[in-house]
GROMACS .gro file of C-alpha atoms in nm:
model
  466
    1MET     CA    1  15.756   5.279  14.975
    2ALA     CA    2  15.591   5.515  15.230
    3PRO     CA    3  15.678   5.499  15.606
    4HIS     CA    4  15.485   5.367  15.805
    5GLU     CA    5  15.333   5.348  16.163
    6ASP     CA    6  15.442   5.127  16.462
    7ASP     CA    7  15.090   4.969  16.472
    8ASP     CA    8  15.010   4.922  16.129
    9GLU     CA    9  15.369   4.729  15.994
   10GLN     CA   10  15.225   4.472  16.308
   11ASP     CA   11  14.894   4.466  16.094
   12SER     CA   12  15.068   4.432  15.785
   13GLU     CA   13  15.264   4.133  15.905
   14GLN     CA   14  14.991   3.975  16.090
   15PHE     CA   15  14.814   3.943  15.722
   16GLU     CA   16  15.075   3.889  15.510
   17THR     CA   17  15.087   3.570  15.667
   18ALA     CA   18  14.713   3.511  15.733
   19SER     CA   19  14.506   3.286  15.519
   20ILE     CA   20  14.153   3.473  15.379
   21PRO     CA   21  13.911   3.215  15.298
   22VAL     CA   22  13.688   3.271  14.962
   23GLU     CA   23  13.348   3.188  14.880
   24ARG     CA   24  13.217   3.182  14.563
   25LYS     CA   25  12.841   3.170  14.552
   26GLY     CA   26  12.578   3.362  14.290
   27PRO     CA   27  12.554   3.485  14.001
   28VAL     CA   28  12.879   3.790  13.859
   29ARG     CA   29  12.679   4.125  14.015
   30VAL     CA   30  12.995   4.373  13.986
   31LYS     CA   31  13.342   4.411  13.738
   32LEU     CA   32  13.658   4.526  13.860
   33VAL     CA   33  13.798   4.741  13.626
   34PHE     CA   34  14.192   4.889  13.645
   35LEU     CA   35  14.276   5.197  13.531
   36SER     CA   36  14.633   5.257  13.613
   37GLY     CA   37  14.958   5.133  13.710
   38PRO     CA   38  15.117   4.830  13.601
   39ASP     CA   39  14.746   4.656  13.542
   40ALA     CA   40  14.576   4.955  13.369
   41GLY     CA   41  14.341   4.733  13.115
   42LYS     CA   42  14.246   4.399  13.282
   43SER     CA   43  13.877   4.383  13.417
   44HIS     CA   44  13.705   4.095  13.646
   45ALA     CA   45  13.382   3.973  13.636
   46LEU     CA   46  13.271   3.916  14.009
   47GLY     CA   47  13.026   3.718  14.136
   48ALA     CA   48  12.843   3.712  14.493
   49GLY     CA   49  13.192   3.649  14.753
   50ARG     CA   50  13.507   3.761  14.884
   51TYR     CA   51  13.808   3.787  14.747
   52LEU     CA   52  14.201   3.918  14.732
   53LEU     CA   53  14.428   4.172  14.603
   54GLY     CA   54  14.775   4.199  14.643
   55THR     CA   55  15.164   4.135  14.496
   56ALA     CA   56  15.139   3.767  14.638
   57SER     CA   57  15.063   3.433  14.419
   58GLY     CA   58  14.813   3.351  14.632
   59CYS     CA   59  14.504   3.603  14.585
   60ASP     CA   60  14.326   3.562  14.383
   61TYR     CA   61  14.429   3.856  14.163
   62VAL     CA   62  14.798   3.895  14.191
   63LEU     CA   63  14.904   4.290  14.128
   64LYS     CA   64  15.228   4.358  13.966
   65ASP     CA   65  15.235   4.666  14.120
   66ARG     CA   66  15.573   4.741  14.354
   67ALA     CA   67  15.403   4.968  14.625
   68VAL     CA   68  15.142   4.734  14.741
   69SER     CA   69  15.137   4.475  15.002
   70ARG     CA   70  15.135   4.137  14.955
   71GLN     CA   71  14.771   4.069  15.087
   72HIS     CA   72  14.674   4.458  15.032
   73LEU     CA   73  14.308   4.465  15.009
   74SER     CA   74  13.970   4.252  15.051
   75LEU     CA   75  13.652   4.302  14.830
   76GLU     CA   76  13.315   4.113  14.926
   77VAL     CA   77  13.102   4.124  14.693
   78LYS     CA   78  12.725   4.119  14.835
   79GLU     CA   79  12.352   4.145  14.704
   80SER     CA   80  12.347   4.523  14.948
   81GLY     CA   81  12.709   4.643  14.735
   82VAL     CA   82  13.043   4.538  14.838
   83LEU     CA   83  13.256   4.580  15.092
   84ALA     CA   84  13.631   4.745  15.089
   85ARG     CA   85  13.849   4.615  15.361
   86ASP     CA   86  14.250   4.722  15.384
   87LEU     CA   87  14.425   4.375  15.508
   88GLY     CA   88  14.673   4.597  15.743
   89SER     CA   89  14.898   4.742  15.411
   90ARG     CA   90  15.174   4.890  15.414
   91ASN     CA   91  15.097   5.220  15.202
   92GLY     CA   92  14.709   5.261  15.287
   93SER     CA   93  14.376   5.214  15.023
   94PHE     CA   94  14.238   5.524  14.965
   95CYS     CA   95  13.884   5.640  14.769
   96GLU     CA   96  13.849   5.937  14.606
   97GLY     CA   97  14.160   6.043  14.802
   98MET     CA   98  14.076   5.961  15.126
   99ARG     CA   99  14.287   5.662  15.332
  100PHE     CA  100  14.014   5.392  15.506
  101THR     CA  101  14.051   5.076  15.658
  102GLU     CA  102  13.679   4.934  15.565
  103LEU     CA  103  13.391   5.089  15.365
  104GLU     CA  104  13.113   5.031  15.166
  105VAL     CA  105  13.178   5.086  14.806
  106ARG     CA  106  12.940   5.298  14.595
  107PRO     CA  107  12.901   5.195  14.208
  108GLY     CA  108  13.171   5.404  13.977
  109ALA     CA  109  13.426   5.467  14.299
  110VAL     CA  110  13.769   5.463  14.228
  111LEU     CA  111  13.984   5.267  14.491
  112LYS     CA  112  14.373   5.402  14.432
  113LEU     CA  113  14.637   5.072  14.603
  114GLY     CA  114  14.992   5.200  14.585
  115THR     CA  115  15.010   5.344  14.176
  116THR     CA  116  14.718   5.092  14.081
  117GLU     CA  117  14.340   5.285  14.045
  118LEU     CA  118  14.058   5.037  13.988
  119LYS     CA  119  13.723   5.089  13.933
  120ILE     CA  120  13.417   4.875  14.067
  121VAL     CA  121  13.116   4.868  13.894
  122PRO     CA  122  12.784   4.667  13.830
  123GLU     CA  123  12.865   4.374  13.578
  124ASP     CA  124  12.542   4.494  13.309
  125SER     CA  125  12.638   4.875  13.305
  126ARG     CA  126  12.671   5.034  13.017
  127GLU     CA  127  12.967   5.304  13.110
  128ARG     CA  128  13.287   5.299  12.907
  129VAL     CA  129  13.518   5.244  13.161
  130ILE     CA  130  13.838   5.472  12.991
  131LEU     CA  131  14.185   5.429  13.094
  132PRO     CA  132  14.310   5.724  13.206
  133SER     CA  133  14.560   5.951  12.980
  134THR     CA  134  14.939   5.917  13.044
  135ARG     CA  135  14.981   6.339  12.987
  136THR     CA  136  14.897   6.544  13.173
  137SER     CA  137  14.815   6.825  12.960
  138PHE     CA  138  14.583   6.894  12.632
  139GLY     CA  139  14.626   7.226  12.476
  140SER     CA  140  14.611   7.468  12.724
  141LEU     CA  141  14.423   7.291  12.985
  142VAL     CA  142  14.655   7.042  13.277
  143GLY     CA  143  14.611   6.820  13.500
  144ALA     CA  144  14.728   6.477  13.724
  145SER     CA  145  14.405   6.400  13.868
  146ARG     CA  146  14.268   6.051  13.761
  147LYS     CA  147  13.937   6.277  13.630
  148MET     CA  148  14.129   6.528  13.381
  149ARG     CA  149  14.368   6.249  13.268
  150GLU     CA  150  13.996   6.073  13.197
  151VAL     CA  151  13.882   6.392  12.964
  152PHE     CA  152  14.222   6.390  12.798
  153ALA     CA  153  14.218   6.005  12.686
  154VAL     CA  154  13.880   6.133  12.556
  155LEU     CA  155  14.020   6.440  12.387
  156GLU     CA  156  14.260   6.241  12.268
  157ARG     CA  157  14.034   6.055  12.068
  158LEU     CA  158  13.805   6.341  11.938
  159GLY     CA  159  14.119   6.542  11.854
  160SER     CA  160  14.232   6.290  11.553
  161GLY     CA  161  13.872   6.239  11.458
  162ASP     CA  162  13.628   6.578  11.231
  163ALA     CA  163  13.340   6.520  11.440
  164ASP     CA  164  13.138   6.790  11.594
  165VAL     CA  165  13.193   6.782  11.964
  166LEU     CA  166  12.976   6.910  12.250
  167ILE     CA  167  13.206   7.024  12.570
  168GLN     CA  168  12.976   7.100  12.928
  169GLY     CA  169  13.084   7.252  13.191
  170GLU     CA  170  13.103   7.475  13.470
  171THR     CA  171  13.210   7.855  13.388
  172GLY     CA  172  13.587   7.865  13.437
  173THR     CA  173  13.650   7.509  13.362
  174GLY     CA  174  13.829   7.593  13.060
  175LYS     CA  175  13.596   7.508  12.749
  176GLU     CA  176  13.718   7.746  12.527
  177GLY     CA  177  14.067   7.643  12.566
  178CYS     CA  178  13.965   7.287  12.531
  179ALA     CA  179  13.831   7.352  12.251
  180GLU     CA  180  14.096   7.508  12.048
  181GLY     CA  181  14.283   7.210  12.166
  182ILE     CA  182  14.043   6.948  11.989
  183HIS     CA  183  14.163   7.162  11.658
  184THR     CA  184  14.504   7.215  11.779
  185ALA     CA  185  14.520   6.804  11.746
  186SER     CA  186  14.300   6.794  11.480
  187LYS     CA  187  14.371   6.773  11.053
  188ARG     CA  188  14.238   7.107  11.029
  189HIS     CA  189  14.510   7.245  11.262
  190LYS     CA  190  14.624   7.453  10.965
  191GLY     CA  191  14.295   7.634  10.914
  192PRO     CA  192  14.117   7.900  11.107
  193PHE     CA  193  14.047   7.913  11.452
  194ILE     CA  194  13.707   8.107  11.539
  195ILE     CA  195  13.521   8.165  11.820
  196VAL     CA  196  13.212   8.286  11.855
  197ASP     CA  197  13.054   8.369  12.208
  198LEU     CA  198  12.693   8.348  12.144
  199ALA     CA  199  12.668   8.524  12.509
  200GLY     CA  200  12.770   8.821  12.384
  201ILE     CA  201  12.575   8.872  12.075
  202ALA     CA  202  12.244   9.079  12.054
  203PRO     CA  203  11.976   8.845  11.995
  204SER     CA  204  11.918   9.016  11.683
  205LEU     CA  205  12.261   8.975  11.516
  206ILE     CA  206  12.344   8.647  11.554
  207GLU     CA  207  12.217   8.525  11.245
  208SER     CA  208  12.447   8.733  11.067
  209GLU     CA  209  12.732   8.687  11.288
  210LEU     CA  210  12.661   8.281  11.252
  211PHE     CA  211  12.566   8.317  10.851
  212GLY     CA  212  12.668   8.611  10.734
  213HIS     CA  213  12.435   8.865  10.509
  214VAL     CA  214  12.423   9.043  10.135
  215LYS     CA  215  12.421   9.386  10.093
  216GLY     CA  216  12.111   9.532  10.147
  217ALA     CA  217  11.952   9.270  10.383
  218PHE     CA  218  11.913   9.500  10.633
  219THR     CA  219  11.953   9.888  10.770
  220GLY     CA  220  12.326   9.896  10.822
  221ALA     CA  221  12.481   9.580  10.584
  222GLN     CA  222  12.676   9.830  10.316
  223SER     CA  223  12.837   9.505  10.191
  224ASP     CA  224  12.856   9.115  10.156
  225ARG     CA  225  12.952   8.940  10.456
  226ALA     CA  226  13.060   8.621  10.537
  227GLY     CA  227  12.983   8.460  10.836
  228ALA     CA  228  13.183   8.269  11.104
  229PHE     CA  229  13.070   7.934  10.924
  230GLU     CA  230  13.184   8.039  10.566
  231ARG     CA  231  13.505   8.225  10.730
  232ALA     CA  232  13.633   7.904  10.959
  233GLU     CA  233  13.670   7.691  10.583
  234GLY     CA  234  13.889   7.431  10.640
  235GLY     CA  235  13.938   7.477  11.008
  236THR     CA  236  13.632   7.492  11.303
  237VAL     CA  237  13.374   7.691  11.400
  238PHE     CA  238  13.362   7.774  11.837
  239LEU     CA  239  12.998   7.830  11.954
  240ASP     CA  240  13.049   7.950  12.299
  241GLU     CA  241  12.740   7.876  12.595
  242VAL     CA  242  12.572   7.697  12.224
  243GLY     CA  243  12.271   7.714  12.489
  244GLU     CA  244  12.233   8.038  12.403
  245LEU     CA  245  12.118   7.981  12.097
  246PRO     CA  246  11.724   8.168  12.004
  247MET     CA  247  11.447   7.924  11.969
  248ASP     CA  248  11.421   8.082  11.569
  249ILE     CA  249  11.792   8.009  11.423
  250GLN     CA  250  11.808   7.696  11.634
  251PRO     CA  251  11.694   7.447  11.306
  252ARG     CA  252  11.924   7.682  11.073
  253LEU     CA  253  12.170   7.558  11.310
  254LEU     CA  254  12.078   7.203  11.277
  255ARG     CA  255  12.122   7.223  10.867
  256VAL     CA  256  12.466   7.363  10.928
  257LEU     CA  257  12.528   7.017  11.153
  258GLU     CA  258  12.402   6.775  10.888
  259ARG     CA  259  12.437   6.878  10.560
  260ARG     CA  260  12.708   7.154  10.589
  261GLN     CA  261  12.496   7.441  10.462
  262VAL     CA  262  12.441   7.755  10.524
  263LYS     CA  263  12.262   8.057  10.310
  264ARG     CA  264  12.329   8.427  10.400
  265VAL     CA  265  12.080   8.660  10.553
  266GLY     CA  266  11.898   8.798  10.255
  267ALA     CA  267  12.063   8.577  10.026
  268ASN     CA  268  11.898   8.322   9.826
  269ASP     CA  269  12.120   8.020   9.758
  270TYR     CA  270  12.270   7.795  10.018
  271ARG     CA  271  12.602   7.781  10.028
  272THR     CA  272  12.807   7.482  10.102
  273VAL     CA  273  13.105   7.456  10.376
  274ASP     CA  274  13.380   7.243  10.483
  275MET     CA  275  13.467   7.303  10.853
  276ARG     CA  276  13.415   7.152  11.201
  277VAL     CA  277  13.193   7.293  11.510
  278VAL     CA  278  13.227   7.275  11.840
  279ALA     CA  279  13.023   7.385  12.059
  280ALA     CA  280  13.002   7.396  12.407
  281THR     CA  281  12.791   7.526  12.712
  282HIS     CA  282  12.760   7.509  13.087
  283VAL     CA  283  12.372   7.539  13.043
  284ASP     CA  284  12.208   7.177  13.155
  285LEU     CA  285  12.066   7.084  12.731
  286GLU     CA  286  11.810   6.811  12.825
  287ALA     CA  287  11.644   7.042  13.120
  288ALA     CA  288  11.637   7.325  12.864
  289VAL     CA  289  11.482   7.061  12.608
  290LYS     CA  290  11.208   6.944  12.826
  291VAL     CA  291  11.134   7.319  12.926
  292GLY     CA  292  11.085   7.428  12.562
  293LYS     CA  293  11.400   7.619  12.556
  294PHE     CA  294  11.639   7.410  12.360
  295ARG     CA  295  11.488   7.180  12.043
  296GLU     CA  296  11.539   6.823  12.079
  297ASP     CA  297  11.707   6.704  11.747
  298LEU     CA  298  11.911   6.977  11.795
  299PHE     CA  299  12.083   6.846  12.100
  300HIS     CA  300  12.080   6.472  12.035
  301ARG     CA  301  12.287   6.608  11.669
  302LEU     CA  302  12.494   6.820  11.921
  303ALA     CA  303  12.600   6.577  12.209
  304VAL     CA  304  12.642   6.289  11.999
  305LEU     CA  305  13.062   6.305  12.107
  306ARG     CA  306  13.061   6.502  12.374
  307VAL     CA  307  13.337   6.573  12.647
  308THR     CA  308  13.262   6.692  13.016
  309LEU     CA  309  13.505   6.918  13.214
  310PRO     CA  310  13.507   6.870  13.578
  311PRO     CA  311  13.466   7.146  13.852
  312LEU     CA  312  13.840   7.235  14.019
  313ARG     CA  313  13.659   7.115  14.349
  314GLU     CA  314  13.615   6.810  14.222
  315ARG     CA  315  14.072   6.784  14.105
  316LEU     CA  316  14.123   6.966  14.409
  317GLU     CA  317  14.463   6.782  14.333
  318ASP     CA  318  14.575   6.978  14.090
  319ILE     CA  319  14.629   7.336  14.197
  320THR     CA  320  15.001   7.239  14.264
  321LEU     CA  321  15.053   7.216  13.929
  322LEU     CA  322  14.742   7.482  13.793
  323VAL     CA  323  14.907   7.711  14.021
  324ASP     CA  324  15.293   7.653  13.887
  325THR     CA  325  15.145   7.677  13.508
  326VAL     CA  326  15.008   7.979  13.601
  327LEU     CA  327  15.346   8.098  13.682
  328THR     CA  328  15.511   7.903  13.439
  329ARG     CA  329  15.328   8.168  13.210
  330MET     CA  330  15.376   8.518  13.372
  331GLY     CA  331  15.784   8.374  13.357
  332ARG     CA  332  15.780   8.387  13.726
  333PRO     CA  333  15.907   8.115  14.012
  334PRO     CA  334  15.752   7.917  14.206
  335SER     CA  335  15.873   8.082  14.513
  336ALA     CA  336  15.664   8.352  14.381
  337LEU     CA  337  15.410   8.221  14.594
  338SER     CA  338  15.422   8.140  14.941
  339GLU     CA  339  15.411   7.776  15.144
  340GLN     CA  340  15.109   7.957  15.337
  341THR     CA  341  14.932   8.058  15.072
  342ARG     CA  342  14.979   7.752  14.869
  343ALA     CA  343  14.810   7.590  15.143
  344LEU     CA  344  14.511   7.861  15.183
  345LEU     CA  345  14.440   7.854  14.796
  346ALA     CA  346  14.433   7.410  14.816
  347GLN     CA  347  14.132   7.407  15.045
  348TYR     CA  348  13.914   7.654  14.881
  349PRO     CA  349  13.618   7.475  14.678
  350TRP     CA  350  13.662   7.777  14.366
  351PRO     CA  351  13.280   7.844  14.200
  352GLY     CA  352  13.497   8.034  13.951
  353ASN     CA  353  13.738   7.723  13.857
  354VAL     CA  354  14.033   7.746  13.725
  355ARG     CA  355  13.933   8.116  13.556
  356GLU     CA  356  13.935   8.246  13.908
  357LEU     CA  357  14.228   8.048  14.016
  358ARG     CA  358  14.386   8.200  13.735
  359ASN     CA  359  14.277   8.552  13.869
  360VAL     CA  360  14.368   8.461  14.194
  361VAL     CA  361  14.713   8.416  14.171
  362GLU     CA  362  14.828   8.651  13.858
  363ARG     CA  363  14.651   8.942  14.127
  364VAL     CA  364  14.841   8.762  14.432
  365VAL     CA  365  15.161   8.760  14.258
  366ASN     CA  366  15.117   9.150  14.086
  367MET     CA  367  15.022   9.312  14.421
  368GLY     CA  368  15.156   9.091  14.710
  369GLU     CA  369  14.940   8.919  14.970
  370GLU     CA  370  14.734   9.208  14.970
  371GLY     CA  371  14.585   9.060  14.686
  372LEU     CA  372  14.407   8.752  14.808
  373PRO     CA  373  13.978   8.817  14.835
  374ASP     CA  374  13.806   8.708  15.106
  375ILE     CA  375  13.710   8.386  15.029
  376ALA     CA  376  13.524   8.266  15.348
  377SER     CA  377  13.381   7.920  15.243
  378PRO     CA  378  13.103   8.030  15.028
  379SER     CA  379  12.904   7.734  14.924
  380ALA     CA  380  13.026   7.625  14.580
  381PRO     CA  381  12.761   7.498  14.236
  382GLY     CA  382  12.685   7.113  14.358
  383SER     CA  383  12.881   7.120  14.687
  384LYS     CA  384  12.618   7.021  14.828
  385ASP     CA  385  12.763   6.710  15.117
  386LYS     CA  386  13.098   6.904  15.010
  387PRO     CA  387  13.312   6.967  15.313
  388ARG     CA  388  13.266   7.364  15.345
  389VAL     CA  389  13.632   7.511  15.484
  390ALA     CA  390  13.620   7.850  15.670
  391VAL     CA  391  13.951   7.966  15.496
  392PRO     CA  392  14.085   8.307  15.614
  393VAL     CA  393  14.272   8.453  15.384
  394THR     CA  394  14.283   8.806  15.407
  395ALA     CA  395  14.658   8.944  15.375
  396ALA     CA  396  14.689   8.961  15.789
  397ALA     CA  397  14.522   8.671  15.833
  398ALA     CA  398  14.765   8.478  15.658
  399ALA     CA  399  14.999   8.670  15.805
  400ALA     CA  400  14.988   8.589  16.174
  401ALA     CA  401  14.854   8.286  16.114
  402ALA     CA  402  15.197   8.177  15.920
  403ALA     CA  403  15.410   8.395  16.201
  404PRO     CA  404  15.511   8.147  16.432
  405GLU     CA  405  15.662   7.884  16.205
  406LEU     CA  406  15.820   8.130  15.957
  407ASP     CA  407  16.185   8.052  16.227
  408LEU     CA  408  16.078   7.720  16.154
  409PRO     CA  409  16.282   7.469  15.934
  410PHE     CA  410  16.043   7.444  15.573
  411LYS     CA  411  15.935   7.068  15.652
  412GLU     CA  412  15.857   7.144  16.009
  413ALA     CA  413  15.663   7.487  15.919
  414LYS     CA  414  15.481   7.319  15.618
  415GLU     CA  415  15.322   7.027  15.924
  416ARG     CA  416  15.236   7.271  16.125
  417LEU     CA  417  15.051   7.454  15.897
  418ILE     CA  418  14.876   7.158  15.793
  419GLU     CA  419  14.797   7.036  16.186
  420GLY     CA  420  14.658   7.373  16.271
  421PHE     CA  421  14.441   7.351  15.955
  422GLU     CA  422  14.280   7.002  16.053
  423ARG     CA  423  14.302   7.155  16.435
  424ASP     CA  424  14.061   7.412  16.318
  425TYR     CA  425  13.871   7.250  16.051
  426LEU     CA  426  13.765   6.960  16.294
  427LYS     CA  427  13.705   7.159  16.567
  428SER     CA  428  13.441   7.359  16.341
  429LEU     CA  429  13.307   6.994  16.162
  430LEU     CA  430  13.236   6.896  16.535
  431GLU     CA  431  13.048   7.182  16.622
  432ARG     CA  432  12.842   7.218  16.318
  433CYS     CA  433  12.704   6.819  16.373
  434GLU     CA  434  12.643   6.870  16.713
  435GLY     CA  435  12.947   6.609  16.794
  436ASN     CA  436  12.833   6.353  16.612
  437VAL     CA  437  13.119   6.116  16.425
  438SER     CA  438  12.860   5.979  16.202
  439ARG     CA  439  12.721   6.243  16.052
  440ALA     CA  440  13.080   6.456  16.044
  441SER     CA  441  13.200   6.151  15.831
  442ARG     CA  442  12.922   6.241  15.601
  443GLU     CA  443  12.937   6.628  15.540
  444ALA     CA  444  13.333   6.609  15.546
  445GLY     CA  445  13.371   6.309  15.292
  446ILE     CA  446  13.651   6.134  15.539
  447ASP     CA  447  13.622   5.743  15.629
  448ARG     CA  448  13.454   5.760  15.992
  449VAL     CA  449  13.734   5.512  16.121
  450TYR     CA  450  14.013   5.804  15.979
  451LEU     CA  451  13.836   6.071  16.033
  452ARG     CA  452  13.879   5.948  16.463
  453LYS     CA  453  14.242   5.859  16.366
  454LEU     CA  454  14.261   6.273  16.334
  455LEU     CA  455  14.065   6.309  16.606
  456LYS     CA  456  14.332   6.162  16.778
  457LYS     CA  457  14.594   6.280  16.676
  458HIS     CA  458  14.479   6.601  16.770
  459GLY     CA  459  14.346   6.546  17.140
  460LEU     CA  460  14.017   6.588  17.007
  461HIS     CA  461  13.688   6.418  17.188
  462ASP     CA  462  13.492   6.136  17.062
  463PRO     CA  463  13.193   6.129  17.182
  464ASP     CA  464  13.104   5.813  17.015
  465GLY     CA  465  13.456   5.650  17.092
  466PRO     CA  466  13.564   5.352  17.332
   0.00000   0.00000   0.00000
């Protein structure tokens, strides 16, 4: 069990013996789905009213998780939404990594109690709730976060099948590694894995690259040549950046997907091919369809089975594992990066995602901390209303910040580094929000009660406090 503050223990004892009345009124409004922990796989329909979760036998939902308190959390289902209240639990209640005391829960939010993760979804939602995989890697992809384990659960299913797949995700999220992992996990793993980077091929050559050509089909065609689909016989073709495919070639790709037939440039007859297609794109294909840059029938054919890789900024808890993985693949020990450098890397939003992180780690290992970039709070894609963290990561700044702690025991030095970051971040946050704690809470993605605790901890003025 995690250590807890004295006042929290007193609250916990108070709630352990308390009796919370549960009212039931109205139809079912939401479903409670357990994603992980001893109760993973279970789901419960909740009508309007209040429900108690914990390990005590008197709770509405009795959990088997030993890290959960006897009376841990209450959920109040109302017309306006779901109100979650931590009942003085010893290990706390968390939403998207932030500890809370009371929180209005939005649809689709995931709460964590002990080792148990549970998701609240509308009762009539068509969303398929996927239980996270227990694995922390798939092919070259690694991650222990819930989002990545959900991706791995999908990939496990896709890998065992033979249907075509569309991988979506920002640049640098690992789409090629994902595609290769699907190939390796499939029954076609002994066949070839052919990569076609559509963004890197001149438009005039794409048709020949994909479908092949016969001798004399065009100037320079001095012999017959098989295209990617033929070369992948018995294996997998990976079409990287399929959103870049010219409109005039898209009908031919559709025929390949639907009939498994290709015709070489300059040929008269179609050839039957036996291969699997895995396509990837960072482009919003649905938006491209609306503006006439991508065929709607091709999109629907590609998107029958799809998986989306989350950006790194949405799974920052994976950075330690990712850094250690990069170091291992380089043949270097975890100590190759200092704790100060790791702490700085963990706060950056990584607009270039895993690829950027890998490049930075390799550069720092080979060049020392002089290889760290000046990553001073860029605005990451999709990071609107997310905390923007100013991280002075030049070698001089890192050394200056770490110098006073170098003679301290490791644990104390680490705590001081983190405290320094918290204090600087909170000061910047309050200045940016003109001292408005409610606004600061929204911008930082931190529960207001927890934010006030942090302000009190660092002796910063809370104008909304008592």
